[in-house]
């Protein structure tokens, strides 16, 4: 997809999303669309400046698969932390874990770091280039394998190439 | 009371239980890193369940979208703040608690 088409698509999609947001915030009051139209246009312009379209589009199947994965893992993460907290002896075995990322720089890596902080047993501590430092609740858990799974899902959702030489 | 409202109430109670567990973790865990784990995960799941419960009580789509938005914004804030606190702690040389250090 060339950049011009990608920009048109991005303007349309983001415009629709911001309009939906305005509709929800104002409970669909018809009198509010004068201010709303200007706000939607400005918000779309700001989003294009802050996050320019890259020419790949978000895969819808990828998005649904990522969301389902995220919900299931969130449930696991919450239950795990609750179990550690409520046990008579928590039995934590924490430590740091360094991982070389395969995702390209940019949105993908930031989403990965934030997602991992919300998933079971991992907390992002430092993101420096392609190195991600995690704090883990259990050193003996297969952390790297779980990170690779999240990377695969994010790459599929965002249409990104993974650097498999890393 | 309808089935949806009953299920909504059950989800609210479950969400509160996870917030409680997260708070216990915050008080009991041994260092800043493990405490951040407790906060981030409890926020995520506890608030998620509460938002789900409220969705079943929501009067319309506009309210529902607002509720989901609250959850997403809270998730982004909790992940980002957790990351920033942990990074600051590590750069200040705060060593993580290790198993066997005593509690």
PDB file of C-alpha atoms in Angstrom:
ATOM      1  CA  UNK A   1       0.000   0.000   0.000  1.00  0.00           C
ATOM      2  CA  UNK A   2       1.456   3.393  -0.923  1.00  0.00           C
ATOM      3  CA  UNK A   3       1.733   6.230   1.579  1.00  0.00           C
ATOM      4  CA  UNK A   4      -1.019   8.411   0.084  1.00  0.00           C
ATOM      5  CA  UNK A   5      -3.597   5.657   0.237  1.00  0.00           C
ATOM      6  CA  UNK A   6      -2.438   4.805   3.748  1.00  0.00           C
ATOM      7  CA  UNK A   7      -2.916   8.428   4.805  1.00  0.00           C
ATOM      8  CA  UNK A   8      -6.445   8.570   3.367  1.00  0.00           C
ATOM      9  CA  UNK A   9      -7.328   5.339   5.146  1.00  0.00           C
ATOM     10  CA  UNK A  10      -5.841   6.583   8.416  1.00  0.00           C
ATOM     11  CA  UNK A  11      -7.759   9.892   8.203  1.00  0.00           C
ATOM     12  CA  UNK A  12     -11.038   8.053   7.588  1.00  0.00           C
ATOM     13  CA  UNK A  13     -10.572   5.442  10.328  1.00  0.00           C
ATOM     14  CA  UNK A  14      -9.290   7.845  12.945  1.00  0.00           C
ATOM     15  CA  UNK A  15     -11.963  10.419  12.062  1.00  0.00           C
ATOM     16  CA  UNK A  16     -14.687   7.816  12.553  1.00  0.00           C
ATOM     17  CA  UNK A  17     -13.190   6.711  15.880  1.00  0.00           C
ATOM     18  CA  UNK A  18     -12.900  10.279  17.195  1.00  0.00           C
ATOM     19  CA  UNK A  19     -16.478  11.043  16.047  1.00  0.00           C
ATOM     20  CA  UNK A  20     -17.674   7.925  17.909  1.00  0.00           C
ATOM     21  CA  UNK A  21     -15.748   9.085  20.975  1.00  0.00           C
ATOM     22  CA  UNK A  22     -17.377  12.528  20.786  1.00  0.00           C
ATOM     23  CA  UNK A  23     -20.784  10.931  20.405  1.00  0.00           C
ATOM     24  CA  UNK A  24     -20.191   8.793  23.514  1.00  0.00           C
ATOM     25  CA  UNK A  25     -18.838  11.685  25.594  1.00  0.00           C
ATOM     26  CA  UNK A  26     -21.793  13.965  24.786  1.00  0.00           C
ATOM     27  CA  UNK A  27     -24.432  11.206  24.896  1.00  0.00           C
ATOM     28  CA  UNK A  28     -25.237  12.038  21.271  1.00  0.00           C
ATOM     29  CA  UNK A  29     -26.625  15.518  21.944  1.00  0.00           C
ATOM     30  CA  UNK A  30     -27.296  16.982  18.478  1.00  0.00           C
ATOM     31  CA  UNK A  31     -26.459  20.573  19.534  1.00  0.00           C
ATOM     32  CA  UNK A  32     -22.874  19.591  20.392  1.00  0.00           C
ATOM     33  CA  UNK A  33     -21.692  18.750  16.878  1.00  0.00           C
ATOM     34  CA  UNK A  34     -20.561  22.303  16.055  1.00  0.00           C
ATOM     35  CA  UNK A  35     -17.797  22.079  18.656  1.00  0.00           C
ATOM     36  CA  UNK A  36     -17.608  18.335  18.058  1.00  0.00           C
ATOM     37  CA  UNK A  37     -16.822  18.625  14.343  1.00  0.00           C
ATOM     38  CA  UNK A  38     -13.925  21.010  15.039  1.00  0.00           C
ATOM     39  CA  UNK A  39     -12.662  18.777  17.884  1.00  0.00           C
ATOM     40  CA  UNK A  40     -12.776  15.650  15.722  1.00  0.00           C
ATOM     41  CA  UNK A  41     -10.838  17.408  12.936  1.00  0.00           C
ATOM     42  CA  UNK A  42      -8.206  18.728  15.361  1.00  0.00           C
ATOM     43  CA  UNK A  43      -7.878  15.368  17.107  1.00  0.00           C
ATOM     44  CA  UNK A  44      -7.397  13.591  13.777  1.00  0.00           C
ATOM     45  CA  UNK A  45      -4.742  16.124  12.730  1.00  0.00           C
ATOM     46  CA  UNK A  46      -2.949  15.761  16.076  1.00  0.00           C
ATOM     47  CA  UNK A  47      -3.004  11.958  15.837  1.00  0.00           C
ATOM     48  CA  UNK A  48      -1.502  12.091  12.312  1.00  0.00           C
ATOM     49  CA  UNK A  49       1.303  14.346  13.568  1.00  0.00           C
ATOM     50  CA  UNK A  50       2.013  12.214  16.650  1.00  0.00           C
ATOM     51  CA  UNK A  51       1.591   8.791  15.048  1.00  0.00           C
ATOM     52  CA  UNK A  52       2.020   9.034  11.261  1.00  0.00           C
ATOM     53  CA  UNK A  53       0.480   6.197   9.222  1.00  0.00           C
ATOM     54  CA  UNK A  54       3.163   3.690   8.278  1.00  0.00           C
ATOM     55  CA  UNK A  55       1.576   2.050   5.269  1.00  0.00           C
ATOM     56  CA  UNK A  56       0.658  -1.192   6.996  1.00  0.00           C
ATOM     57  CA  UNK A  57      -2.785  -1.638   8.399  1.00  0.00           C
ATOM     58  CA  UNK A  58      -3.942  -3.246  11.597  1.00  0.00           C
ATOM     59  CA  UNK A  59      -5.121  -6.783  10.924  1.00  0.00           C
ATOM     60  CA  UNK A  60      -8.657  -7.226  12.222  1.00  0.00           C
ATOM     61  CA  UNK A  61      -8.208 -10.948  12.901  1.00  0.00           C
ATOM     62  CA  UNK A  62      -4.901 -10.081  14.575  1.00  0.00           C
ATOM     63  CA  UNK A  63      -6.625  -7.494  16.762  1.00  0.00           C
ATOM     64  CA  UNK A  64      -9.349  -9.903  17.875  1.00  0.00           C
ATOM     65  CA  UNK A  65      -6.798 -12.658  18.552  1.00  0.00           C
ATOM     66  CA  UNK A  66      -4.621 -10.252  20.538  1.00  0.00           C
ATOM     67  CA  UNK A  67      -7.590  -9.040  22.605  1.00  0.00           C
ATOM     68  CA  UNK A  68      -8.727 -12.578  23.430  1.00  0.00           C
ATOM     69  CA  UNK A  69      -5.151 -13.496  24.367  1.00  0.00           C
ATOM     70  CA  UNK A  70      -4.873 -10.316  26.476  1.00  0.00           C
ATOM     71  CA  UNK A  71      -8.114 -11.034  28.374  1.00  0.00           C
ATOM     72  CA  UNK A  72      -7.150 -14.631  29.162  1.00  0.00           C
ATOM     73  CA  UNK A  73      -3.642 -13.630  30.254  1.00  0.00           C
ATOM     74  CA  UNK A  74      -4.999 -10.748  32.381  1.00  0.00           C
ATOM     75  CA  UNK A  75      -7.175 -13.208  34.219  1.00  0.00           C
ATOM     76  CA  UNK A  76      -4.148 -15.472  34.792  1.00  0.00           C
ATOM     77  CA  UNK A  77      -2.021 -12.516  35.928  1.00  0.00           C
ATOM     78  CA  UNK A  78      -4.592 -11.265  38.414  1.00  0.00           C
ATOM     79  CA  UNK A  79      -5.203 -14.721  39.864  1.00  0.00           C
ATOM     80  CA  UNK A  80      -1.449 -15.375  40.146  1.00  0.00           C
ATOM     81  CA  UNK A  81      -0.712 -12.117  41.970  1.00  0.00           C
ATOM     82  CA  UNK A  82      -3.751 -12.611  44.248  1.00  0.00           C
ATOM     83  CA  UNK A  83      -2.507 -16.116  45.087  1.00  0.00           C
ATOM     84  CA  UNK A  84       0.994 -14.824  45.923  1.00  0.00           C
ATOM     85  CA  UNK A  85      -0.500 -12.040  48.060  1.00  0.00           C
ATOM     86  CA  UNK A  86      -2.932 -14.179  50.060  1.00  0.00           C
ATOM     87  CA  UNK A  87      -0.752 -17.248  50.701  1.00  0.00           C
ATOM     88  CA  UNK A  88       0.634 -17.519  54.248  1.00  0.00           C
ATOM     89  CA  UNK A  89       4.141 -17.587  52.709  1.00  0.00           C
ATOM     90  CA  UNK A  90       4.130 -15.817  49.327  1.00  0.00           C
ATOM     91  CA  UNK A  91       6.999 -17.939  47.918  1.00  0.00           C
ATOM     92  CA  UNK A  92       8.180 -15.283  45.471  1.00  0.00           C
ATOM     93  CA  UNK A  93      11.379 -15.941  43.510  1.00  0.00           C
ATOM     94  CA  UNK A  94      11.881 -12.565  41.807  1.00  0.00           C
ATOM     95  CA  UNK A  95      14.743 -11.410  39.599  1.00  0.00           C
ATOM     96  CA  UNK A  96      15.695  -9.393  36.527  1.00  0.00           C
ATOM     97  CA  UNK A  97      15.572 -10.849  33.035  1.00  0.00           C
ATOM     98  CA  UNK A  98      17.135  -9.245  29.915  1.00  0.00           C
ATOM     99  CA  UNK A  99      15.641  -9.996  26.525  1.00  0.00           C
ATOM    100  CA  UNK A 100      16.676  -8.985  22.978  1.00  0.00           C
ATOM    101  CA  UNK A 101      13.560  -7.889  21.088  1.00  0.00           C
ATOM    102  CA  UNK A 102      12.681  -8.947  17.556  1.00  0.00           C
ATOM    103  CA  UNK A 103      10.049  -6.236  17.068  1.00  0.00           C
ATOM    104  CA  UNK A 104      11.185  -3.125  15.144  1.00  0.00           C
ATOM    105  CA  UNK A 105      11.592   0.171  17.044  1.00  0.00           C
ATOM    106  CA  UNK A 106       8.472   2.264  17.591  1.00  0.00           C
ATOM    107  CA  UNK A 107       4.901   1.560  18.545  1.00  0.00           C
ATOM    108  CA  UNK A 108       5.342  -2.238  18.600  1.00  0.00           C
ATOM    109  CA  UNK A 109       8.071  -2.186  21.267  1.00  0.00           C
ATOM    110  CA  UNK A 110       6.201   0.301  23.442  1.00  0.00           C
ATOM    111  CA  UNK A 111       3.010  -1.750  23.248  1.00  0.00           C
ATOM    112  CA  UNK A 112       5.028  -4.862  24.092  1.00  0.00           C
ATOM    113  CA  UNK A 113       6.599  -3.257  27.185  1.00  0.00           C
ATOM    114  CA  UNK A 114       3.220  -2.016  28.418  1.00  0.00           C
ATOM    115  CA  UNK A 115       1.440  -5.291  27.649  1.00  0.00           C
ATOM    116  CA  UNK A 116       4.067  -7.321  29.506  1.00  0.00           C
ATOM    117  CA  UNK A 117       3.631  -5.116  32.602  1.00  0.00           C
ATOM    118  CA  UNK A 118      -0.026  -6.151  32.684  1.00  0.00           C
ATOM    119  CA  UNK A 119       0.563  -9.860  31.997  1.00  0.00           C
ATOM    120  CA  UNK A 120       1.344 -12.585  34.560  1.00  0.00           C
ATOM    121  CA  UNK A 121       4.669 -12.425  36.347  1.00  0.00           C
ATOM    122  CA  UNK A 122       6.422  -9.773  34.245  1.00  0.00           C
ATOM    123  CA  UNK A 123       7.033  -6.038  34.763  1.00  0.00           C
ATOM    124  CA  UNK A 124       8.929  -3.899  32.241  1.00  0.00           C
ATOM    125  CA  UNK A 125      11.780  -2.032  33.927  1.00  0.00           C
ATOM    126  CA  UNK A 126      13.917  -0.641  31.112  1.00  0.00           C
ATOM    127  CA  UNK A 127      13.564  -0.349  27.345  1.00  0.00           C
ATOM    128  CA  UNK A 128      16.880   0.593  25.757  1.00  0.00           C
ATOM    129  CA  UNK A 129      17.061   0.125  21.976  1.00  0.00           C
ATOM    130  CA  UNK A 130      16.244  -3.514  21.336  1.00  0.00           C
ATOM    131  CA  UNK A 131      16.983  -4.587  24.936  1.00  0.00           C
ATOM    132  CA  UNK A 132      14.058  -4.980  27.284  1.00  0.00           C
ATOM    133  CA  UNK A 133      14.739  -5.549  30.970  1.00  0.00           C
ATOM    134  CA  UNK A 134      11.942  -7.293  32.840  1.00  0.00           C
ATOM    135  CA  UNK A 135      11.378  -7.891  36.510  1.00  0.00           C
ATOM    136  CA  UNK A 136       9.834 -11.330  36.999  1.00  0.00           C
ATOM    137  CA  UNK A 137       8.021 -12.743  40.029  1.00  0.00           C
ATOM    138  CA  UNK A 138       9.325 -16.244  39.419  1.00  0.00           C
ATOM    139  CA  UNK A 139      12.821 -16.663  37.969  1.00  0.00           C
ATOM    140  CA  UNK A 140      12.187 -20.281  37.097  1.00  0.00           C
ATOM    141  CA  UNK A 141       9.187 -19.478  34.842  1.00  0.00           C
ATOM    142  CA  UNK A 142       9.776 -19.693  31.054  1.00  0.00           C
ATOM    143  CA  UNK A 143       9.739 -15.894  30.656  1.00  0.00           C
ATOM    144  CA  UNK A 144      11.462 -15.703  27.275  1.00  0.00           C
ATOM    145  CA  UNK A 145       8.979 -18.101  25.668  1.00  0.00           C
ATOM    146  CA  UNK A 146       6.050 -15.998  26.899  1.00  0.00           C
ATOM    147  CA  UNK A 147       7.618 -12.777  25.610  1.00  0.00           C
ATOM    148  CA  UNK A 148       8.084 -14.398  22.177  1.00  0.00           C
ATOM    149  CA  UNK A 149       4.384 -15.311  22.091  1.00  0.00           C
ATOM    150  CA  UNK A 150       3.354 -11.705  22.862  1.00  0.00           C
ATOM    151  CA  UNK A 151       5.803 -10.458  20.183  1.00  0.00           C
ATOM    152  CA  UNK A 152       4.271 -12.794  17.590  1.00  0.00           C
ATOM    153  CA  UNK A 153       0.741 -11.639  18.404  1.00  0.00           C
ATOM    154  CA  UNK A 154       1.663  -7.943  18.326  1.00  0.00           C
ATOM    155  CA  UNK A 155       3.570  -8.314  15.047  1.00  0.00           C
ATOM    156  CA  UNK A 156       0.610 -10.119  13.486  1.00  0.00           C
ATOM    157  CA  UNK A 157      -1.830  -7.469  14.717  1.00  0.00           C
ATOM    158  CA  UNK A 158       0.249  -4.476  13.566  1.00  0.00           C
ATOM    159  CA  UNK A 159       1.511  -6.062  10.341  1.00  0.00           C
ATOM    160  CA  UNK A 160       5.178  -5.799  11.457  1.00  0.00           C
ATOM    161  CA  UNK A 161       8.162  -7.931  10.453  1.00  0.00           C
ATOM    162  CA  UNK A 162      10.086  -9.661  13.240  1.00  0.00           C
ATOM    163  CA  UNK A 163      13.878  -9.594  13.159  1.00  0.00           C
ATOM    164  CA  UNK A 164      14.562 -13.312  13.559  1.00  0.00           C
ATOM    165  CA  UNK A 165      18.356 -12.933  13.506  1.00  0.00           C
ATOM    166  CA  UNK A 166      18.300 -11.403  17.004  1.00  0.00           C
TER     167      UNK A 166
ATOM    168  CA  UNK B   1     -33.897  -8.368  39.244  1.00  0.00           C
ATOM    169  CA  UNK B   2     -32.871  -9.679  35.847  1.00  0.00           C
ATOM    170  CA  UNK B   3     -30.196 -12.287  35.209  1.00  0.00           C
ATOM    171  CA  UNK B   4     -27.917  -9.684  33.597  1.00  0.00           C
ATOM    172  CA  UNK B   5     -28.116  -7.464  36.689  1.00  0.00           C
ATOM    173  CA  UNK B   6     -27.391 -10.424  38.960  1.00  0.00           C
ATOM    174  CA  UNK B   7     -24.359 -11.390  36.868  1.00  0.00           C
ATOM    175  CA  UNK B   8     -23.306  -7.732  36.905  1.00  0.00           C
ATOM    176  CA  UNK B   9     -23.392  -7.683  40.702  1.00  0.00           C
ATOM    177  CA  UNK B  10     -21.354 -10.897  40.869  1.00  0.00           C
ATOM    178  CA  UNK B  11     -18.711  -9.337  38.610  1.00  0.00           C
ATOM    179  CA  UNK B  12     -18.588  -6.211  40.810  1.00  0.00           C
ATOM    180  CA  UNK B  13     -17.942  -8.355  43.881  1.00  0.00           C
ATOM    181  CA  UNK B  14     -15.252 -10.363  42.048  1.00  0.00           C
ATOM    182  CA  UNK B  15     -13.594  -7.115  40.926  1.00  0.00           C
ATOM    183  CA  UNK B  16     -13.572  -5.800  44.492  1.00  0.00           C
ATOM    184  CA  UNK B  17     -11.998  -9.081  45.652  1.00  0.00           C
ATOM    185  CA  UNK B  18      -9.095  -8.619  43.211  1.00  0.00           C
ATOM    186  CA  UNK B  19      -8.587  -5.023  44.347  1.00  0.00           C
ATOM    187  CA  UNK B  20      -8.461  -6.366  47.913  1.00  0.00           C
ATOM    188  CA  UNK B  21      -5.881  -9.010  46.955  1.00  0.00           C
ATOM    189  CA  UNK B  22      -3.830  -6.373  45.121  1.00  0.00           C
ATOM    190  CA  UNK B  23      -3.838  -4.153  48.202  1.00  0.00           C
ATOM    191  CA  UNK B  24      -2.774  -7.071  50.411  1.00  0.00           C
ATOM    192  CA  UNK B  25       0.067  -7.668  47.932  1.00  0.00           C
ATOM    193  CA  UNK B  26       1.051  -3.997  48.081  1.00  0.00           C
ATOM    194  CA  UNK B  27       1.334  -4.252  51.862  1.00  0.00           C
ATOM    195  CA  UNK B  28       2.940  -7.697  52.082  1.00  0.00           C
ATOM    196  CA  UNK B  29       5.346  -7.920  49.141  1.00  0.00           C
ATOM    197  CA  UNK B  30       8.991  -7.300  50.039  1.00  0.00           C
ATOM    198  CA  UNK B  31      10.249  -4.608  47.612  1.00  0.00           C
ATOM    199  CA  UNK B  32       9.227  -1.886  45.171  1.00  0.00           C
ATOM    200  CA  UNK B  33       9.318  -4.161  42.104  1.00  0.00           C
ATOM    201  CA  UNK B  34       7.108  -6.919  43.478  1.00  0.00           C
ATOM    202  CA  UNK B  35       4.680  -4.308  44.857  1.00  0.00           C
ATOM    203  CA  UNK B  36       4.353  -2.792  41.394  1.00  0.00           C
ATOM    204  CA  UNK B  37       3.408  -6.241  40.088  1.00  0.00           C
ATOM    205  CA  UNK B  38       0.595  -6.417  42.636  1.00  0.00           C
ATOM    206  CA  UNK B  39      -0.697  -2.967  41.675  1.00  0.00           C
ATOM    207  CA  UNK B  40      -0.536  -3.353  37.895  1.00  0.00           C
ATOM    208  CA  UNK B  41      -2.254  -6.737  37.767  1.00  0.00           C
ATOM    209  CA  UNK B  42      -4.899  -5.903  40.366  1.00  0.00           C
ATOM    210  CA  UNK B  43      -5.770  -2.663  38.558  1.00  0.00           C
ATOM    211  CA  UNK B  44      -6.050  -4.499  35.283  1.00  0.00           C
ATOM    212  CA  UNK B  45      -8.233  -7.384  36.406  1.00  0.00           C
ATOM    213  CA  UNK B  46     -10.103  -5.728  39.283  1.00  0.00           C
ATOM    214  CA  UNK B  47     -11.099  -2.697  37.251  1.00  0.00           C
ATOM    215  CA  UNK B  48     -11.791  -4.897  34.203  1.00  0.00           C
ATOM    216  CA  UNK B  49     -14.286  -6.994  36.180  1.00  0.00           C
ATOM    217  CA  UNK B  50     -15.905  -3.914  37.707  1.00  0.00           C
ATOM    218  CA  UNK B  51     -16.262  -2.294  34.272  1.00  0.00           C
ATOM    219  CA  UNK B  52     -17.777  -5.534  32.922  1.00  0.00           C
ATOM    220  CA  UNK B  53     -20.208  -5.621  35.841  1.00  0.00           C
ATOM    221  CA  UNK B  54     -21.204  -1.993  35.266  1.00  0.00           C
ATOM    222  CA  UNK B  55     -21.625  -2.643  31.529  1.00  0.00           C
ATOM    223  CA  UNK B  56     -24.405  -5.091  32.380  1.00  0.00           C
ATOM    224  CA  UNK B  57     -26.129  -2.271  34.292  1.00  0.00           C
ATOM    225  CA  UNK B  58     -25.384   0.464  31.705  1.00  0.00           C
ATOM    226  CA  UNK B  59     -28.427   2.304  30.337  1.00  0.00           C
ATOM    227  CA  UNK B  60     -27.077   2.728  26.796  1.00  0.00           C
ATOM    228  CA  UNK B  61     -24.232   2.451  24.316  1.00  0.00           C
ATOM    229  CA  UNK B  62     -22.769   5.884  25.093  1.00  0.00           C
ATOM    230  CA  UNK B  63     -22.306   4.957  28.760  1.00  0.00           C
ATOM    231  CA  UNK B  64     -20.855   1.579  27.764  1.00  0.00           C
ATOM    232  CA  UNK B  65     -18.251   3.166  25.508  1.00  0.00           C
ATOM    233  CA  UNK B  66     -17.291   5.584  28.288  1.00  0.00           C
ATOM    234  CA  UNK B  67     -16.846   2.699  30.736  1.00  0.00           C
ATOM    235  CA  UNK B  68     -14.596   0.743  28.351  1.00  0.00           C
ATOM    236  CA  UNK B  69     -12.624   3.926  27.700  1.00  0.00           C
ATOM    237  CA  UNK B  70     -12.070   4.382  31.446  1.00  0.00           C
ATOM    238  CA  UNK B  71     -10.652   0.866  31.626  1.00  0.00           C
ATOM    239  CA  UNK B  72      -8.313   1.400  28.653  1.00  0.00           C
ATOM    240  CA  UNK B  73      -7.034   4.739  30.000  1.00  0.00           C
ATOM    241  CA  UNK B  74      -6.478   3.238  33.451  1.00  0.00           C
ATOM    242  CA  UNK B  75      -4.559   0.324  31.872  1.00  0.00           C
ATOM    243  CA  UNK B  76      -2.320   2.664  29.867  1.00  0.00           C
ATOM    244  CA  UNK B  77      -1.698   4.821  32.954  1.00  0.00           C
ATOM    245  CA  UNK B  78      -1.002   1.865  35.239  1.00  0.00           C
ATOM    246  CA  UNK B  79       1.433   0.188  32.809  1.00  0.00           C
ATOM    247  CA  UNK B  80       3.265   3.453  32.082  1.00  0.00           C
ATOM    248  CA  UNK B  81       3.505   4.597  35.710  1.00  0.00           C
ATOM    249  CA  UNK B  82       4.628   1.113  36.813  1.00  0.00           C
ATOM    250  CA  UNK B  83       7.351   1.153  34.143  1.00  0.00           C
ATOM    251  CA  UNK B  84       8.555   4.652  35.126  1.00  0.00           C
ATOM    252  CA  UNK B  85       8.717   3.856  38.857  1.00  0.00           C
ATOM    253  CA  UNK B  86      10.547   0.566  38.236  1.00  0.00           C
ATOM    254  CA  UNK B  87      13.034   2.231  35.858  1.00  0.00           C
ATOM    255  CA  UNK B  88      13.753   5.026  38.340  1.00  0.00           C
ATOM    256  CA  UNK B  89      14.244   2.488  41.126  1.00  0.00           C
ATOM    257  CA  UNK B  90      16.709   0.442  39.074  1.00  0.00           C
ATOM    258  CA  UNK B  91      18.674   3.498  37.925  1.00  0.00           C
ATOM    259  CA  UNK B  92      18.986   4.488  41.574  1.00  0.00           C
ATOM    260  CA  UNK B  93      20.544   1.097  42.204  1.00  0.00           C
ATOM    261  CA  UNK B  94      17.731  -0.322  44.321  1.00  0.00           C
ATOM    262  CA  UNK B  95      18.460  -4.050  44.273  1.00  0.00           C
ATOM    263  CA  UNK B  96      15.520  -6.406  43.897  1.00  0.00           C
ATOM    264  CA  UNK B  97      14.586  -8.574  46.839  1.00  0.00           C
ATOM    265  CA  UNK B  98      15.748 -12.168  46.283  1.00  0.00           C
ATOM    266  CA  UNK B  99      14.295 -15.383  47.653  1.00  0.00           C
ATOM    267  CA  UNK B 100      16.138 -16.124  50.912  1.00  0.00           C
ATOM    268  CA  UNK B 101      16.729 -12.452  51.839  1.00  0.00           C
ATOM    269  CA  UNK B 102      14.168 -12.702  54.631  1.00  0.00           C
ATOM    270  CA  UNK B 103      10.874 -10.878  54.581  1.00  0.00           C
TER     271      UNK B 103
END
